[in-house]
C-alpha cells in the first residue's frame, strides 16, 4: 500500500485555513517524514495553505508549487527519490533559506521544536513576516494512523513477538544469565525477525530490579524465584512497537501470583475501555480503579499508556491528567504496573489500535502468568 503524502498535507492545509495562517514552517524531522516521506537528517518544509491552483486545502490539481522542501547537498539524490512531488531546494541552512524565500504575511512555526535563538534569528532576518507559534498541528494528524501505518506497526509488533518467543524457546531466559545478556540477545533476535531497529534500550529487570519501572539492564544475575520484567520494542519502516511481559523463573510464590493477577485484571479493564470517544483520563481510571480497589493504588507509579507510531511516545497521553478523547485509528499502549520497592514488580503492556468494533491487539504474546 503506497502512502498518500499529498492527502496528509491537504489535511494540514485545512488546519492552517481554520487558523487563518498563510503557511507553516515544519522543522521537526519526523513531521517532515510524515508529510513528505523524506528521511534525511537535515530538512525544513514550508506547507502553504494554498495549493498550486490557488485553492485552499482541497481540490487542487498539478504540483504544489507553493509547498517547498529544503535540505543540504548530501541529500540531492535522496530528496529527488523520496519527494518527487514537491519542489526541492538545496541549502544547508534549510529553515533560514525557506524563510528568506517566503512571500506571505503570516508564517506559523513549530514552537515546541524551534529554539529561542532560532526564532530570534528568523524575526531579525525577515522583519516583514509575522511568525505565529503553533504546537502539535502535525502531531494531531499523526494521532490517527492510516492502514499503511497500521501495517508497519503490525510488522514491528510481530518482530518483537517472534523475538521473545525464540528467546524463551532457546532457553535464553534462565537463572545464571545477566540482565545485559538477556537484553542483548532479545535485541539481536528482533533484528533477525525483521526489525530495522529497536524502539528503545530494552529493559530487563530481574528480582528487586523489577520494581523499578524504567530500570536499565545491569550485570545483575537472574535467579530462581525472580520476577523478570521485559519491556522492549522493534522498529519497522520508522514505526515502533512497545510491549512488556513479566515472567517468573522456576518457582512462583503466592504473593507473585496475587500481584500478577491484579495487574492482569487492570490491564484487561484498560484494554476494554479503548473505544472511540472515550476520555483519555477515563481510560486510565478504568484500569487504575482495579488497583486502587485492591489497596495498591500508590504502587501504580505512572500513566496507563501513550500513543505510539513514528515516536515511541507520542499523542495521545493516557493518564490521570490525560486530555482529549480517543479517536478511531489511534495506536496506543496499555501498561499498568504494581511495584513493591526492594521486592519486585509486574507490568503488562500491549500495543493496540482503537477501532469502532473494539481494540485491535497488535502484540500477541500470551499474558497468562508463565513460570519459566
Tab-separated table of N, CA, C and O in Angstrom, residues 55-129:
chain	number	residue	atom	x	y	z
A	55	UNK	N	-6.264	27.243	-4.675
A	55	UNK	CA	-7.357	26.821	-3.810
A	55	UNK	C	-6.815	26.456	-2.442
A	55	UNK	O	-5.698	25.959	-2.316
A	56	UNK	N	-7.624	26.658	-1.434
A	56	UNK	CA	-7.222	26.315	-0.086
A	56	UNK	C	-7.577	24.884	0.229
A	56	UNK	O	-8.676	24.428	-0.091
A	57	UNK	N	-6.648	24.184	0.821
A	57	UNK	CA	-6.845	22.882	1.456
A	57	UNK	C	-7.105	21.733	0.510
A	57	UNK	O	-6.353	20.790	0.461
A	58	UNK	N	-8.155	21.759	-0.282
A	58	UNK	CA	-8.523	20.572	-1.037
A	58	UNK	C	-8.863	20.941	-2.479
A	58	UNK	O	-9.151	22.086	-2.819
A	59	UNK	N	-8.855	19.942	-3.319
A	59	UNK	CA	-9.358	20.088	-4.673
A	59	UNK	C	-8.340	20.572	-5.673
A	59	UNK	O	-8.691	20.984	-6.774
A	60	UNK	N	-7.063	20.562	-5.363
A	60	UNK	CA	-6.051	21.055	-6.285
A	60	UNK	C	-5.703	20.032	-7.331
A	60	UNK	O	-5.911	18.847	-7.172
A	61	UNK	N	-5.152	20.509	-8.416
A	61	UNK	CA	-4.601	19.623	-9.429
A	61	UNK	C	-3.201	20.114	-9.737
A	61	UNK	O	-2.873	21.278	-9.558
A	62	UNK	N	-2.346	19.205	-10.193
A	62	UNK	CA	-0.994	19.600	-10.520
A	62	UNK	C	-0.085	19.596	-9.316
A	62	UNK	O	-0.409	19.091	-8.264
A	63	UNK	N	1.110	20.201	-9.486
A	63	UNK	CA	2.097	20.210	-8.424
A	63	UNK	C	1.770	21.259	-7.370
A	63	UNK	O	1.048	22.226	-7.625
A	64	UNK	N	2.349	21.083	-6.186
A	64	UNK	CA	2.160	22.035	-5.092
A	64	UNK	C	3.313	23.032	-5.123
A	64	UNK	O	4.213	22.984	-4.303
A	65	UNK	N	3.266	23.966	-6.062
A	65	UNK	CA	4.397	24.861	-6.257
A	65	UNK	C	4.686	25.729	-5.044
A	65	UNK	O	5.818	26.172	-4.835
A	66	UNK	N	3.657	26.010	-4.234
A	66	UNK	CA	3.850	26.881	-3.084
A	66	UNK	C	4.358	26.128	-1.867
A	66	UNK	O	4.640	26.738	-0.839
A	67	UNK	N	4.458	24.814	-1.954
A	67	UNK	CA	4.980	23.993	-0.864
A	67	UNK	C	6.375	23.512	-1.253
A	67	UNK	O	6.555	22.923	-2.322
A	68	UNK	N	7.356	23.765	-0.384
A	68	UNK	CA	8.757	23.555	-0.746
A	68	UNK	C	9.481	22.836	0.380
A	68	UNK	O	9.297	23.164	1.558
A	69	UNK	N	10.324	21.882	0.017
A	69	UNK	CA	11.201	21.228	0.974
A	69	UNK	C	12.629	21.675	0.694
A	69	UNK	O	13.008	21.895	-0.469
A	70	UNK	N	13.404	21.853	1.737
A	70	UNK	CA	14.800	22.259	1.590
A	70	UNK	C	15.671	21.321	2.407
A	70	UNK	O	15.338	20.978	3.545
A	71	UNK	N	16.780	20.908	1.831
A	71	UNK	CA	17.770	20.096	2.529
A	71	UNK	C	19.149	20.478	2.012
A	71	UNK	O	19.276	21.402	1.192
A	72	UNK	N	20.184	19.784	2.471
A	72	UNK	CA	21.522	20.164	2.038
A	72	UNK	C	22.045	19.218	0.963
A	72	UNK	O	21.388	18.239	0.587
A	73	UNK	N	23.246	19.513	0.487
A	73	UNK	CA	23.793	18.821	-0.664
A	73	UNK	C	23.999	17.335	-0.499
A	73	UNK	O	24.099	16.607	-1.497
A	74	UNK	N	24.064	16.841	0.726
A	74	UNK	CA	24.216	15.402	0.938
A	74	UNK	C	23.008	14.614	0.438
A	74	UNK	O	23.113	13.416	0.168
A	75	UNK	N	21.869	15.302	0.348
A	75	UNK	CA	20.626	14.589	0.086
A	75	UNK	C	19.994	14.956	-1.255
A	75	UNK	O	18.787	14.788	-1.436
A	76	UNK	N	20.793	15.450	-2.198
A	76	UNK	CA	20.249	15.827	-3.511
A	76	UNK	C	19.541	14.649	-4.168
A	76	UNK	O	18.399	14.761	-4.638
A	77	UNK	N	20.195	13.507	-4.199
A	77	UNK	CA	19.597	12.329	-4.826
A	77	UNK	C	18.444	11.799	-3.989
A	77	UNK	O	17.372	11.457	-4.512
A	78	UNK	N	18.630	11.742	-2.672
A	78	UNK	CA	17.605	11.172	-1.793
A	78	UNK	C	16.312	11.973	-1.839
A	78	UNK	O	15.219	11.403	-1.905
A	79	UNK	N	16.397	13.300	-1.791
A	79	UNK	CA	15.174	14.093	-1.781
A	79	UNK	C	14.437	13.970	-3.114
A	79	UNK	O	13.196	13.964	-3.154
A	80	UNK	N	15.188	13.841	-4.196
A	80	UNK	CA	14.539	13.663	-5.503
A	80	UNK	C	13.801	12.330	-5.580
A	80	UNK	O	12.714	12.238	-6.167
A	81	UNK	N	14.383	11.300	-4.969
A	81	UNK	CA	13.757	9.985	-5.000
A	81	UNK	C	12.588	9.875	-4.032
A	81	UNK	O	11.544	9.300	-4.360
A	82	UNK	N	12.743	10.444	-2.834
A	82	UNK	CA	11.719	10.269	-1.804
A	82	UNK	C	10.593	11.288	-1.903
A	82	UNK	O	9.469	11.010	-1.460
A	83	UNK	N	10.879	12.457	-2.465
A	83	UNK	CA	9.863	13.516	-2.535
A	83	UNK	C	9.756	14.045	-3.972
A	83	UNK	O	10.027	15.227	-4.233
A	84	UNK	N	9.376	13.191	-4.912
A	84	UNK	CA	9.339	13.631	-6.314
A	84	UNK	C	8.207	14.609	-6.611
A	84	UNK	O	8.215	15.259	-7.674
A	85	UNK	N	7.238	14.721	-5.702
A	85	UNK	CA	6.057	15.540	-5.975
A	85	UNK	C	6.160	16.962	-5.439
A	85	UNK	O	5.214	17.737	-5.559
A	86	UNK	N	7.299	17.328	-4.832
A	86	UNK	CA	7.472	18.677	-4.327
A	86	UNK	C	8.728	19.315	-4.898
A	86	UNK	O	9.691	18.626	-5.234
A	87	UNK	N	8.708	20.645	-4.962
A	87	UNK	CA	9.904	21.378	-5.347
A	87	UNK	C	10.903	21.295	-4.209
A	87	UNK	O	10.563	21.538	-3.047
A	88	UNK	N	12.133	20.964	-4.521
A	88	UNK	CA	13.189	20.850	-3.530
A	88	UNK	C	14.251	21.906	-3.787
A	88	UNK	O	14.649	22.135	-4.927
A	89	UNK	N	14.710	22.538	-2.714
A	89	UNK	CA	15.808	23.481	-2.796
A	89	UNK	C	16.937	22.965	-1.921
A	89	UNK	O	16.701	22.270	-0.925
A	90	UNK	N	18.145	23.300	-2.309
A	90	UNK	CA	19.328	22.779	-1.620
A	90	UNK	C	20.055	23.932	-0.948
A	90	UNK	O	20.558	24.841	-1.600
A	91	UNK	N	20.072	23.896	0.382
A	91	UNK	CA	20.773	24.909	1.166
A	91	UNK	C	20.963	24.342	2.564
A	91	UNK	O	20.004	23.864	3.167
A	92	UNK	N	22.167	24.378	3.067
A	92	UNK	CA	22.427	23.753	4.361
A	92	UNK	C	21.615	24.400	5.485
A	92	UNK	O	21.148	23.724	6.400
A	93	UNK	N	21.415	25.705	5.419
A	93	UNK	CA	20.589	26.397	6.418
A	93	UNK	C	19.137	26.330	5.958
A	93	UNK	O	18.556	27.326	5.514
A	94	UNK	N	18.570	25.152	6.060
A	94	UNK	CA	17.301	24.880	5.386
A	94	UNK	C	16.175	25.798	5.839
A	94	UNK	O	15.463	26.378	5.018
A	95	UNK	N	15.961	25.921	7.157
A	95	UNK	CA	14.859	26.745	7.640
A	95	UNK	C	15.060	28.206	7.279
A	95	UNK	O	14.140	28.873	6.777
A	96	UNK	N	16.254	28.720	7.529
A	96	UNK	CA	16.533	30.128	7.223
A	96	UNK	C	16.369	30.407	5.735
A	96	UNK	O	15.858	31.470	5.339
A	97	UNK	N	16.786	29.478	4.905
A	97	UNK	CA	16.656	29.667	3.461
A	97	UNK	C	15.192	29.761	3.053
A	97	UNK	O	14.811	30.654	2.276
A	98	UNK	N	14.350	28.879	3.573
A	98	UNK	CA	12.943	28.912	3.196
A	98	UNK	C	12.261	30.175	3.705
A	98	UNK	O	11.394	30.733	3.020
A	99	UNK	N	12.634	30.642	4.888
A	99	UNK	CA	12.072	31.894	5.394
A	99	UNK	C	12.445	33.048	4.471
A	99	UNK	O	11.634	33.938	4.194
A	100	UNK	N	13.669	33.019	3.958
A	100	UNK	CA	14.111	34.070	3.055
A	100	UNK	C	13.352	34.113	1.744
A	100	UNK	O	13.302	35.170	1.101
A	101	UNK	N	12.768	33.003	1.355
A	101	UNK	CA	12.008	32.954	0.099
A	101	UNK	C	10.507	33.083	0.323
A	101	UNK	O	9.746	33.129	-0.640
A	102	UNK	N	10.078	33.178	1.592
A	102	UNK	CA	8.648	33.230	1.907
A	102	UNK	C	8.073	34.596	1.529
A	102	UNK	O	8.623	35.630	1.898
A	103	UNK	N	6.958	34.601	0.813
A	103	UNK	CA	6.381	35.857	0.331
A	103	UNK	C	5.055	36.198	0.994
A	103	UNK	O	4.431	37.199	0.648
A	104	UNK	N	4.601	35.387	1.950
A	104	UNK	CA	3.335	35.658	2.621
A	104	UNK	C	3.509	36.595	3.806
A	104	UNK	O	4.598	37.136	4.066
A	105	UNK	N	2.414	36.775	4.541
A	105	UNK	CA	2.434	37.682	5.682
A	105	UNK	C	2.591	36.950	7.016
A	105	UNK	O	3.281	37.442	7.915
A	106	UNK	N	1.930	35.811	7.163
A	106	UNK	CA	1.908	35.089	8.429
A	106	UNK	C	2.465	33.683	8.226
A	106	UNK	O	1.933	32.905	7.428
A	107	UNK	N	3.520	33.383	8.935
A	107	UNK	CA	4.156	32.070	8.830
A	107	UNK	C	4.128	31.391	10.196
A	107	UNK	O	4.757	31.859	11.149
A	108	UNK	N	3.379	30.328	10.303
A	108	UNK	CA	3.378	29.548	11.538
A	108	UNK	C	4.685	28.769	11.641
A	108	UNK	O	5.312	28.437	10.628
A	109	UNK	N	5.110	28.478	12.868
A	109	UNK	CA	6.278	27.639	13.078
A	109	UNK	C	6.018	26.737	14.267
A	109	UNK	O	5.162	27.030	15.119
A	110	UNK	N	6.740	25.636	14.341
A	110	UNK	CA	6.539	24.658	15.399
A	110	UNK	C	7.242	25.142	16.668
A	110	UNK	O	8.445	24.947	16.853
A	111	UNK	N	6.461	25.780	17.545
A	111	UNK	CA	7.029	26.408	18.734
A	111	UNK	C	7.621	25.392	19.697
A	111	UNK	O	8.505	25.719	20.490
A	112	UNK	N	7.162	24.142	19.628
A	112	UNK	CA	7.682	23.106	20.516
A	112	UNK	C	8.972	22.496	19.978
A	112	UNK	O	9.576	21.652	20.635
A	113	UNK	N	9.388	22.953	18.799
A	113	UNK	CA	10.599	22.429	18.166
A	113	UNK	C	11.679	23.507	18.072
A	113	UNK	O	12.851	23.266	18.375
A	114	UNK	N	11.303	24.693	17.637
A	114	UNK	CA	12.273	25.771	17.425
A	114	UNK	C	12.850	26.266	18.750
A	114	UNK	O	12.148	26.349	19.758
A	115	UNK	N	14.124	26.610	18.730
A	115	UNK	CA	14.752	27.199	19.902
A	115	UNK	C	14.508	28.699	19.929
A	115	UNK	O	14.131	29.312	18.919
A	116	UNK	N	14.739	29.296	21.084
A	116	UNK	CA	14.615	30.753	21.205
A	116	UNK	C	15.577	31.448	20.247
A	116	UNK	O	15.219	32.439	19.596
A	117	UNK	N	16.808	30.919	20.161
A	117	UNK	CA	17.810	31.542	19.284
A	117	UNK	C	17.380	31.470	17.824
A	117	UNK	O	17.572	32.431	17.060
A	118	UNK	N	16.807	30.347	17.420
A	118	UNK	CA	16.341	30.229	16.040
A	118	UNK	C	15.228	31.238	15.757
A	118	UNK	O	15.245	31.926	14.735
A	119	UNK	N	14.270	31.317	16.657
A	119	UNK	CA	13.164	32.256	16.454
A	119	UNK	C	13.672	33.694	16.366
A	119	UNK	O	13.229	34.478	15.513
A	120	UNK	N	14.597	34.058	17.220
A	120	UNK	CA	15.137	35.413	17.193
A	120	UNK	C	15.835	35.696	15.865
A	120	UNK	O	15.651	36.774	15.275
A	121	UNK	N	16.621	34.738	15.378
A	121	UNK	CA	17.317	34.962	14.104
A	121	UNK	C	16.337	35.070	12.946
A	121	UNK	O	16.540	35.853	12.017
A	122	UNK	N	15.256	34.293	13.008
A	122	UNK	CA	14.258	34.368	11.936
A	122	UNK	C	13.581	35.736	11.911
A	122	UNK	O	13.405	36.333	10.846
A	123	UNK	N	13.175	36.220	13.068
A	123	UNK	CA	12.482	37.507	13.109
A	123	UNK	C	13.401	38.651	12.693
A	123	UNK	O	12.954	39.622	12.066
A	124	UNK	N	14.681	38.534	13.026
A	124	UNK	CA	15.622	39.579	12.626
A	124	UNK	C	15.884	39.574	11.133
A	124	UNK	O	16.046	40.629	10.515
A	125	UNK	N	15.906	38.378	10.537
A	125	UNK	CA	16.206	38.281	9.106
A	125	UNK	C	14.995	38.551	8.229
A	125	UNK	O	15.140	38.886	7.046
A	126	UNK	N	13.779	38.406	8.784
A	126	UNK	CA	12.562	38.615	7.991
A	126	UNK	C	11.584	39.466	8.801
A	126	UNK	O	10.539	38.969	9.253
A	127	UNK	N	11.886	40.754	9.000
A	127	UNK	CA	11.051	41.598	9.862
A	127	UNK	C	9.641	41.826	9.336
A	127	UNK	O	8.742	42.194	10.107
A	128	UNK	N	9.412	41.609	8.049
A	128	UNK	CA	8.079	41.832	7.479
A	128	UNK	C	7.149	40.642	7.683
A	128	UNK	O	5.946	40.738	7.421
A	129	UNK	N	7.694	39.528	8.131
A	129	UNK	CA	6.894	38.322	8.342
A	129	UNK	C	6.441	38.250	9.795
A	129	UNK	O	7.235	38.490	10.709
